[in-house]
Amino acid sequence: MSEVETETVTRAARVRNVDILVGADADQVPLVRSFAADIAMRMDFDLDAIEDLRMAVDEACSLLVRAAAVESRLHCAFEPEAQTLRVRVAVDAVDDRPPSADPLAWQILTALAESLTERVEPAGGGVHRVTVELVARPTVMDAR
Amino acid sequence: MTDDVDPRLAELASLAEGDPRRAALRSEIVAAHLDLARNLARKFDRRGEALEDLVQVATIGLIKAVDRFDTERGNFYAFAVPTIMGELRRHFRDTAWAVRVPRQLKELHVTVAAASAELSQTLGRAPKPSELADHLGLDREQVYEVLVAGASKQGASLDARLAEPAGDRFGYEDEQFDEVDNRRALAPLLAALPERERRIVVLRFFRGMSQSDIARRVGVSQMQVSRLLAKTLRQLRAGLGEDSTMAG
């Protein structure tokens, strides 16, 4: 089951805050990353930045889906800001392992996002709320 | 893995430009980090292109990263990941279609792709949808439509994703085994290449020279350099048995 909720107030670049709730399952990740790419496109990110965001969201979602408790849901919030797009992805996990414990995934996210933070909070009932929050930049310069 | 300070990178940096040990040490380092190139290549396989081709492109990026890494920077990953991704991204500026797209849209896509290449040159970065729209005299929704259709070049994403072993896409545990095998394997393969092929491979991937520069230096056409490189990489890959070690 998936849910999409769009805020009534219009934000930067005429894009609104959007919340997506999908099953925490690998086959839902392509849906979320396409959503992310579409938002970035409408915010007029450059084409490389759109691809970077698509990949970053894919990575963040895949990382959290792997950690998610059985039958739980993946929550993804998109918050357009003046120049950037803030993306917050969260799941409930039994384990309190922080996402950065996967060094390669974390390095990829670091390379793709302007800034990156993580949170692990107790969520009651023996589960932990694990969150990855990233800010995507609207242009990319190649490291040649 | 977190604090990745491969002592061989420092050793490589310490060797003089003409030192004969350089080439062997470089290929050894490259072979040791092939997993990184593979993992990153896998992130792009949603575009429906053969994974081994992507691994090849990523490996070129890896070789460039080894070649250009400044040991003062400390973390090799932090340098190698964006370098390899840049290589993959450039590779994808021009790709084939995996699904049927309405003809008019497809033609528009070719136009947008050409404009994108042209604007990338003049801007020094990838263009924005608004810049494409202005450049082509299209409205933004049309450009969006083309870009979304372009994303469906990814085609097989779902199947590809499901084919991945669940929950263990990076396979750290067996990485050391792969490394040992690859390191042992790559050096003799390079050494076994004919003189001209080896020279071209070294100039292109270890010195980062452009194909045109190599063509001038070796005295063949750029087209020949391109063909020889493709052929040689195929041989190296076949020799490494990349396909059989791909899982994980």
Tab-separated table of C-alpha atoms in Angstrom:
chain	number	residue	atom	x	y	z
A	1	MET	CA	0.000	0.000	0.000
A	2	SER	CA	1.272	3.453	-0.840
A	3	GLU	CA	0.142	6.891	0.181
A	4	VAL	CA	1.095	10.263	-1.158
A	5	GLU	CA	0.223	13.405	0.688
A	6	THR	CA	0.762	16.818	-0.818
A	7	GLU	CA	0.785	19.896	1.313
A	8	THR	CA	-1.721	22.617	0.392
A	9	VAL	CA	0.811	25.447	0.668
A	10	THR	CA	2.969	26.000	-2.413
A	11	ARG	CA	6.688	26.237	-1.710
A	12	ALA	CA	9.822	27.162	-3.637
A	13	ALA	CA	9.733	26.731	-7.413
A	14	ARG	CA	5.987	26.092	-7.117
A	15	VAL	CA	6.714	22.663	-5.685
A	16	ARG	CA	4.987	21.645	-2.480
A	17	ASN	CA	6.084	19.511	0.388
A	18	VAL	CA	5.278	15.920	-0.384
A	19	ASP	CA	5.159	12.917	1.911
A	20	ILE	CA	5.300	9.397	0.583
A	21	LEU	CA	4.554	6.293	2.576
A	22	VAL	CA	5.309	2.913	0.993
A	23	GLY	CA	5.951	-0.592	2.214
A	24	ALA	CA	9.575	-0.905	3.360
A	25	ASP	CA	10.375	-3.222	0.509
A	26	ALA	CA	13.053	-3.109	-2.195
A	27	ASP	CA	10.473	-3.194	-4.990
A	28	GLN	CA	9.028	0.114	-3.791
A	29	VAL	CA	12.338	1.957	-4.052
A	30	PRO	CA	12.126	2.676	-7.823
A	31	LEU	CA	8.798	4.420	-7.217
A	32	VAL	CA	10.298	6.676	-4.572
A	33	ARG	CA	13.388	7.561	-6.593
A	34	SER	CA	11.293	8.434	-9.665
A	35	PHE	CA	9.219	10.684	-7.467
A	36	ALA	CA	12.387	12.359	-6.239
A	37	ALA	CA	13.706	12.863	-9.771
A	38	ASP	CA	10.435	14.402	-10.894
A	39	ILE	CA	10.449	16.889	-8.043
A	40	ALA	CA	14.062	17.866	-8.771
A	41	MET	CA	13.206	18.314	-12.437
A	42	ARG	CA	10.367	20.654	-11.583
A	43	MET	CA	12.692	22.576	-9.296
A	44	ASP	CA	14.904	23.044	-12.340
A	45	PHE	CA	17.891	21.119	-11.018
A	46	ASP	CA	20.450	20.476	-13.750
A	47	LEU	CA	20.354	17.029	-15.364
A	48	ASP	CA	23.343	15.686	-13.429
A	49	ALA	CA	21.861	16.962	-10.181
A	50	ILE	CA	18.585	15.194	-11.002
A	51	GLU	CA	20.496	11.947	-11.572
A	52	ASP	CA	22.476	12.441	-8.378
A	53	LEU	CA	19.315	12.913	-6.387
A	54	ARG	CA	17.734	9.875	-7.984
A	55	MET	CA	20.758	7.841	-6.972
A	56	ALA	CA	20.986	9.329	-3.492
A	57	VAL	CA	17.342	8.561	-2.791
A	58	ASP	CA	17.827	5.068	-4.179
A	59	GLU	CA	20.812	4.551	-1.915
A	60	ALA	CA	19.173	5.982	1.190
A	61	CYS	CA	15.958	4.011	0.657
A	62	SER	CA	17.805	0.765	-0.111
A	63	LEU	CA	19.938	1.228	2.974
A	64	LEU	CA	16.917	1.764	5.219
A	65	VAL	CA	14.796	-0.932	3.601
A	66	ARG	CA	17.518	-3.413	4.435
A	67	ALA	CA	17.328	-2.340	8.070
A	68	ALA	CA	13.540	-2.054	8.306
A	69	ALA	CA	11.457	-4.235	10.595
A	70	VAL	CA	9.186	-6.788	8.933
A	71	GLU	CA	5.871	-5.353	7.668
A	72	SER	CA	7.006	-1.802	8.393
A	73	ARG	CA	6.753	1.245	6.168
A	74	LEU	CA	9.234	3.570	4.543
A	75	HIS	CA	8.449	7.223	4.999
A	76	CYS	CA	9.952	9.710	2.598
A	77	ALA	CA	9.442	13.459	2.944
A	78	PHE	CA	10.436	15.974	0.264
A	79	GLU	CA	10.775	19.574	1.358
A	80	PRO	CA	11.742	22.067	-1.340
A	81	GLU	CA	13.754	24.997	-0.033
A	82	ALA	CA	14.822	28.153	-1.826
A	83	GLN	CA	17.816	26.609	-3.629
A	84	THR	CA	17.888	23.038	-2.435
A	85	LEU	CA	15.682	20.051	-1.789
A	86	ARG	CA	15.606	18.449	1.634
A	87	VAL	CA	14.782	14.743	1.642
A	88	ARG	CA	14.102	12.768	4.785
A	89	VAL	CA	13.794	8.997	4.648
A	90	ALA	CA	12.860	6.980	7.712
A	91	VAL	CA	11.970	3.450	8.760
A	92	ASP	CA	11.375	1.568	11.975
A	93	ALA	CA	14.099	-0.969	12.635
A	94	VAL	CA	14.679	-3.548	15.315
A	95	ASP	CA	18.411	-2.914	15.220
A	96	ASP	CA	19.781	0.451	16.371
A	97	ARG	CA	22.709	0.311	13.954
A	98	PRO	CA	23.215	3.770	12.419
A	99	PRO	CA	23.095	3.982	8.590
A	100	SER	CA	26.701	5.222	8.520
A	101	ALA	CA	27.774	1.783	9.750
A	102	ASP	CA	27.628	0.809	6.082
A	103	PRO	CA	30.745	2.711	4.996
A	104	LEU	CA	30.360	2.369	1.257
A	105	ALA	CA	26.683	3.334	1.164
A	106	TRP	CA	27.457	6.239	3.441
A	107	GLN	CA	30.355	7.369	1.274
A	108	ILE	CA	28.142	7.258	-1.806
A	109	LEU	CA	25.516	9.367	-0.061
A	110	THR	CA	28.184	11.799	1.101
A	111	ALA	CA	29.407	12.171	-2.456
A	112	LEU	CA	25.921	12.736	-3.842
A	113	ALA	CA	24.393	15.079	-1.289
A	114	GLU	CA	25.227	18.591	-0.259
A	115	SER	CA	24.758	17.610	3.361
A	116	LEU	CA	23.829	14.448	5.119
A	117	THR	CA	22.685	13.576	8.641
A	118	GLU	CA	21.397	10.478	10.392
A	119	ARG	CA	19.323	9.836	13.489
A	120	VAL	CA	18.506	6.731	15.472
A	121	GLU	CA	15.819	7.260	18.116
A	122	PRO	CA	13.904	4.810	20.273
A	123	ALA	CA	10.376	4.594	18.890
A	124	GLY	CA	8.782	2.424	21.579
A	125	GLY	CA	7.749	-1.197	21.316
A	126	GLY	CA	11.369	-2.280	20.992
A	127	VAL	CA	11.914	-0.572	17.632
A	128	HIS	CA	14.088	2.333	16.609
A	129	ARG	CA	13.249	5.126	14.243
A	130	VAL	CA	16.185	5.308	11.796
A	131	THR	CA	16.332	8.463	9.674
A	132	VAL	CA	18.587	9.642	6.884
A	133	GLU	CA	18.232	13.275	5.938
A	134	LEU	CA	19.971	14.772	2.960
A	135	VAL	CA	20.009	18.083	1.182
A	136	ALA	CA	20.377	17.909	-2.602
A	137	ARG	CA	22.129	20.609	-4.555
A	138	PRO	CA	20.684	22.013	-7.784
A	139	THR	CA	23.889	21.893	-9.840
A	140	VAL	CA	26.793	19.480	-10.124
A	141	MET	CA	30.325	20.192	-11.204
A	142	ASP	CA	32.236	17.140	-12.359
A	143	ALA	CA	35.319	16.168	-10.397
A	144	ARG	CA	37.664	15.573	-13.305
B	1	MET	CA	37.129	-0.106	5.189
B	2	THR	CA	36.117	3.148	6.879
B	3	ASP	CA	39.581	4.588	7.243
B	4	ASP	CA	40.831	3.456	3.935
B	5	VAL	CA	44.519	4.165	3.895
B	6	ASP	CA	45.919	1.675	1.441
B	7	PRO	CA	49.686	1.956	2.030
B	8	ARG	CA	50.233	1.077	-1.611
B	9	LEU	CA	48.785	4.449	-2.666
B	10	ALA	CA	51.508	6.233	-0.737
B	11	GLU	CA	54.074	3.856	-2.145
B	12	LEU	CA	52.852	4.593	-5.662
B	13	ALA	CA	53.071	8.334	-5.053
B	14	SER	CA	56.632	7.925	-3.832
B	15	LEU	CA	57.844	6.187	-7.009
B	16	ALA	CA	59.444	8.331	-9.704
B	17	GLU	CA	57.552	8.926	-12.960
B	18	GLY	CA	59.667	6.527	-15.015
B	19	ASP	CA	60.034	3.830	-12.362
B	20	PRO	CA	59.310	0.414	-13.899
B	21	ARG	CA	57.555	-0.755	-10.710
B	22	ARG	CA	54.853	1.887	-11.205
B	23	ALA	CA	52.707	0.059	-13.746
B	24	ALA	CA	52.574	-3.174	-11.760
B	25	LEU	CA	51.823	-1.390	-8.501
B	26	ARG	CA	49.084	0.669	-10.158
B	27	SER	CA	47.331	-2.335	-11.588
B	28	GLU	CA	47.649	-4.038	-8.221
B	29	ILE	CA	45.904	-1.131	-6.484
B	30	VAL	CA	43.246	-0.981	-9.179
B	31	ALA	CA	42.600	-4.706	-8.847
B	32	ALA	CA	42.343	-4.351	-5.075
B	33	HIS	CA	39.538	-1.816	-5.428
B	34	LEU	CA	37.582	-3.415	-8.255
B	35	ASP	CA	34.720	-4.159	-5.865
B	36	LEU	CA	34.148	-0.450	-5.448
B	37	ALA	CA	33.883	0.029	-9.215
B	38	ARG	CA	31.503	-2.931	-9.444
B	39	ASN	CA	29.278	-1.687	-6.673
B	40	LEU	CA	28.997	1.747	-8.213
B	41	ALA	CA	28.402	0.324	-11.692
B	42	ARG	CA	25.532	-1.680	-10.257
B	43	LYS	CA	23.841	1.560	-9.220
B	44	PHE	CA	23.527	2.507	-12.866
B	45	ASP	CA	22.323	-0.820	-14.227
B	46	ARG	CA	18.705	0.349	-14.038
B	47	ARG	CA	19.327	1.999	-17.396
B	48	GLY	CA	19.163	-1.355	-19.048
B	49	GLU	CA	22.757	-1.497	-20.140
B	50	ALA	CA	24.793	-4.646	-19.719
B	51	LEU	CA	26.340	-4.642	-16.281
B	52	GLU	CA	29.749	-5.751	-17.475
B	53	ASP	CA	29.947	-2.721	-19.778
B	54	LEU	CA	29.195	-0.488	-16.834
B	55	VAL	CA	31.787	-2.240	-14.723
B	56	GLN	CA	34.266	-1.525	-17.485
B	57	VAL	CA	33.385	2.176	-17.491
B	58	ALA	CA	33.549	2.271	-13.684
B	59	THR	CA	36.925	0.574	-13.781
B	60	ILE	CA	38.214	3.305	-16.059
B	61	GLY	CA	37.004	5.782	-13.445
B	62	LEU	CA	38.731	3.779	-10.751
B	63	ILE	CA	41.998	3.788	-12.678
B	64	LYS	CA	41.729	7.554	-13.078
B	65	ALA	CA	41.067	7.867	-9.361
B	66	VAL	CA	44.139	5.805	-8.489
B	67	ASP	CA	46.133	7.848	-10.932
B	68	ARG	CA	45.026	11.233	-9.642
B	69	PHE	CA	44.664	10.507	-5.957
B	70	ASP	CA	46.565	12.874	-3.739
B	71	THR	CA	47.710	10.886	-0.693
B	72	GLU	CA	47.602	14.082	1.391
B	73	ARG	CA	43.809	13.919	1.151
B	74	GLY	CA	43.728	10.803	3.281
B	75	ASN	CA	40.489	9.059	2.335
B	76	PHE	CA	40.682	7.288	-1.014
B	77	TYR	CA	36.936	6.530	-1.062
B	78	ALA	CA	36.039	10.192	-0.782
B	79	PHE	CA	38.015	10.831	-3.950
B	80	ALA	CA	37.320	7.627	-5.863
B	81	VAL	CA	33.532	7.545	-5.502
B	82	PRO	CA	32.865	10.895	-7.223
B	83	THR	CA	35.533	10.204	-9.841
B	84	ILE	CA	33.998	6.857	-10.780
B	85	MET	CA	30.512	8.321	-10.756
B	86	GLY	CA	31.634	11.149	-13.010
B	87	GLU	CA	32.924	8.581	-15.457
B	88	LEU	CA	29.660	6.621	-15.393
B	89	ARG	CA	27.630	9.798	-15.727
B	90	ARG	CA	29.559	10.916	-18.793
B	91	HIS	CA	29.097	7.492	-20.277
B	92	PHE	CA	25.333	7.882	-19.930
B	93	ARG	CA	25.068	11.166	-21.733
B	94	ASP	CA	24.372	8.978	-24.765
B	95	THR	CA	22.476	5.673	-24.446
B	96	ALA	CA	20.064	3.386	-26.211
B	97	TRP	CA	16.343	2.968	-25.583
B	98	ALA	CA	15.009	-0.041	-23.708
B	99	VAL	CA	11.281	0.592	-24.126
B	100	ARG	CA	9.097	1.827	-26.943
B	101	VAL	CA	8.563	5.550	-26.879
B	102	PRO	CA	6.211	7.421	-29.241
B	103	ARG	CA	8.099	8.464	-32.324
B	104	GLN	CA	7.572	12.191	-31.961
B	105	LEU	CA	8.764	12.066	-28.379
B	106	LYS	CA	11.742	10.004	-29.430
B	107	GLU	CA	12.733	12.522	-32.056
B	108	LEU	CA	12.291	15.274	-29.537
B	109	HIS	CA	14.546	13.276	-27.242
B	110	VAL	CA	17.303	13.251	-29.840
B	111	THR	CA	16.938	17.014	-30.113
B	112	VAL	CA	17.040	17.448	-26.357
B	113	ALA	CA	20.028	15.104	-26.088
B	114	ALA	CA	21.919	17.110	-28.710
B	115	ALA	CA	21.020	20.383	-27.005
B	116	SER	CA	22.086	18.897	-23.696
B	117	ALA	CA	25.509	17.973	-25.067
B	118	GLU	CA	25.906	21.393	-26.644
B	119	LEU	CA	24.847	23.277	-23.518
B	120	SER	CA	27.062	21.088	-21.332
B	121	GLN	CA	29.995	22.300	-23.413
B	122	THR	CA	29.146	25.976	-23.166
B	123	LEU	CA	27.979	25.927	-19.538
B	124	GLY	CA	30.656	23.615	-18.198
B	125	ARG	CA	27.945	21.606	-16.412
B	126	ALA	CA	24.777	19.742	-17.321
B	127	PRO	CA	21.929	22.067	-18.383
B	128	LYS	CA	18.750	22.663	-16.405
B	129	PRO	CA	15.342	21.822	-17.877
B	130	SER	CA	14.609	25.563	-18.152
B	131	GLU	CA	17.819	26.122	-20.125
B	132	LEU	CA	16.920	23.291	-22.489
B	133	ALA	CA	13.447	24.736	-22.960
B	134	ASP	CA	14.824	28.207	-23.743
B	135	HIS	CA	17.489	26.864	-26.052
B	136	LEU	CA	15.035	24.772	-28.071
B	137	GLY	CA	12.041	27.085	-27.929
B	138	LEU	CA	9.969	24.412	-26.188
B	139	ASP	CA	7.845	24.929	-23.136
B	140	ARG	CA	8.996	23.345	-19.914
B	141	GLU	CA	6.277	20.706	-19.776
B	142	GLN	CA	7.471	19.401	-23.139
B	143	VAL	CA	11.007	19.163	-21.826
B	144	TYR	CA	9.748	17.419	-18.674
B	145	GLU	CA	7.893	14.933	-20.842
B	146	VAL	CA	11.046	14.166	-22.793
B	147	LEU	CA	13.121	13.839	-19.648
B	148	VAL	CA	10.645	11.489	-17.999
B	149	ALA	CA	10.482	9.413	-21.178
B	150	GLY	CA	14.274	9.472	-21.194
B	151	ALA	CA	14.252	8.032	-17.696
B	152	SER	CA	12.407	5.011	-19.072
B	153	LYS	CA	15.600	4.101	-20.839
B	154	GLN	CA	16.105	2.436	-17.461
B	155	GLY	CA	13.654	-0.211	-18.549
B	156	ALA	CA	14.439	-3.300	-16.597
B	157	SER	CA	14.967	-1.665	-13.202
B	158	LEU	CA	12.470	-3.745	-11.243
B	159	ASP	CA	13.647	-7.082	-12.538
B	160	ALA	CA	17.254	-6.115	-12.107
B	161	ARG	CA	16.542	-5.062	-8.582
B	162	LEU	CA	14.752	-8.261	-7.686
B	163	ALA	CA	17.624	-10.253	-9.117
B	164	GLU	CA	19.913	-8.733	-6.521
B	165	PRO	CA	20.469	-10.845	-3.453
B	166	ALA	CA	18.214	-9.245	-0.833
B	167	GLY	CA	19.827	-7.325	1.946
B	168	ASP	CA	23.406	-7.890	0.932
B	169	ARG	CA	24.298	-5.856	-2.078
B	170	PHE	CA	27.807	-4.982	-1.061
B	171	GLY	CA	29.218	-8.259	0.128
B	172	TYR	CA	31.953	-7.001	2.373
B	173	GLU	CA	32.667	-10.388	3.861
B	174	ASP	CA	33.993	-11.989	0.714
B	175	GLU	CA	35.681	-8.871	-0.642
B	176	GLN	CA	39.093	-9.887	0.620
B	177	PHE	CA	38.859	-13.142	-1.286
B	178	ASP	CA	37.964	-11.340	-4.500
B	179	GLU	CA	40.809	-8.920	-3.986
B	180	VAL	CA	43.367	-11.625	-3.618
B	181	ASP	CA	42.164	-13.322	-6.773
B	182	ASN	CA	41.943	-10.174	-8.859
B	183	ARG	CA	45.273	-8.825	-7.778
B	184	ARG	CA	46.956	-12.034	-8.642
B	185	ALA	CA	45.164	-12.179	-11.951
B	186	LEU	CA	45.405	-8.659	-13.416
B	187	ALA	CA	49.157	-8.082	-13.362
B	188	PRO	CA	50.097	-11.062	-15.547
B	189	LEU	CA	47.256	-10.247	-17.951
B	190	LEU	CA	48.610	-6.748	-18.454
B	191	ALA	CA	52.103	-8.104	-18.833
B	192	ALA	CA	50.942	-10.571	-21.469
B	193	LEU	CA	49.523	-7.885	-23.767
B	194	PRO	CA	51.339	-7.046	-26.995
B	195	GLU	CA	53.655	-4.044	-26.589
B	196	ARG	CA	51.452	-1.572	-28.472
B	197	GLU	CA	48.238	-2.570	-26.690
B	198	ARG	CA	49.902	-2.408	-23.299
B	199	ARG	CA	51.297	1.009	-24.099
B	200	ILE	CA	47.893	2.328	-25.162
B	201	VAL	CA	46.182	0.905	-22.084
B	202	VAL	CA	48.798	2.400	-19.794
B	203	LEU	CA	48.669	5.823	-21.459
B	204	ARG	CA	44.888	5.927	-21.414
B	205	PHE	CA	44.010	4.430	-18.054
B	206	PHE	CA	47.105	4.922	-15.965
B	207	ARG	CA	48.257	8.299	-17.258
B	208	GLY	CA	44.772	9.589	-18.127
B	209	MET	CA	45.796	10.747	-21.612
B	210	SER	CA	43.043	11.370	-24.140
B	211	GLN	CA	42.623	9.036	-27.101
B	212	SER	CA	43.681	11.793	-29.486
B	213	ASP	CA	46.873	12.447	-27.538
B	214	ILE	CA	47.669	8.741	-27.522
B	215	ALA	CA	46.983	8.500	-31.245
B	216	ARG	CA	49.533	11.238	-31.883
B	217	ARG	CA	52.089	9.683	-29.611
B	218	VAL	CA	51.740	6.098	-30.824
B	219	GLY	CA	51.284	7.081	-34.460
B	220	VAL	CA	47.863	5.563	-35.196
B	221	SER	CA	44.439	7.129	-35.723
B	222	GLN	CA	42.149	7.969	-32.827
B	223	MET	CA	39.637	5.455	-34.180
B	224	GLN	CA	42.267	2.749	-33.975
B	225	VAL	CA	43.099	3.720	-30.414
B	226	SER	CA	39.421	3.452	-29.571
B	227	ARG	CA	39.123	0.018	-31.192
B	228	LEU	CA	42.306	-1.297	-29.601
B	229	LEU	CA	41.253	-0.097	-26.170
B	230	ALA	CA	37.844	-1.714	-26.472
B	231	LYS	CA	39.353	-4.961	-27.638
B	232	THR	CA	42.036	-4.987	-24.978
B	233	LEU	CA	39.611	-4.251	-22.165
B	234	ARG	CA	37.413	-7.083	-23.391
B	235	GLN	CA	40.391	-9.397	-23.230
B	236	LEU	CA	41.367	-8.242	-19.769
B	237	ARG	CA	37.835	-8.653	-18.546
B	238	ALA	CA	37.509	-12.091	-20.050
B	239	GLY	CA	40.844	-12.974	-18.503
B	240	LEU	CA	39.694	-11.805	-15.107
B	241	GLY	CA	36.492	-13.825	-15.431
B	242	GLU	CA	34.557	-10.811	-14.199
B	243	ASP	CA	31.189	-12.367	-14.976
B	244	SER	CA	31.606	-15.263	-12.632
B	245	THR	CA	32.696	-13.073	-9.717
B	246	MET	CA	29.896	-10.560	-10.245
B	247	ALA	CA	27.443	-11.869	-7.649
B	248	GLY	CA	27.498	-10.423	-4.155
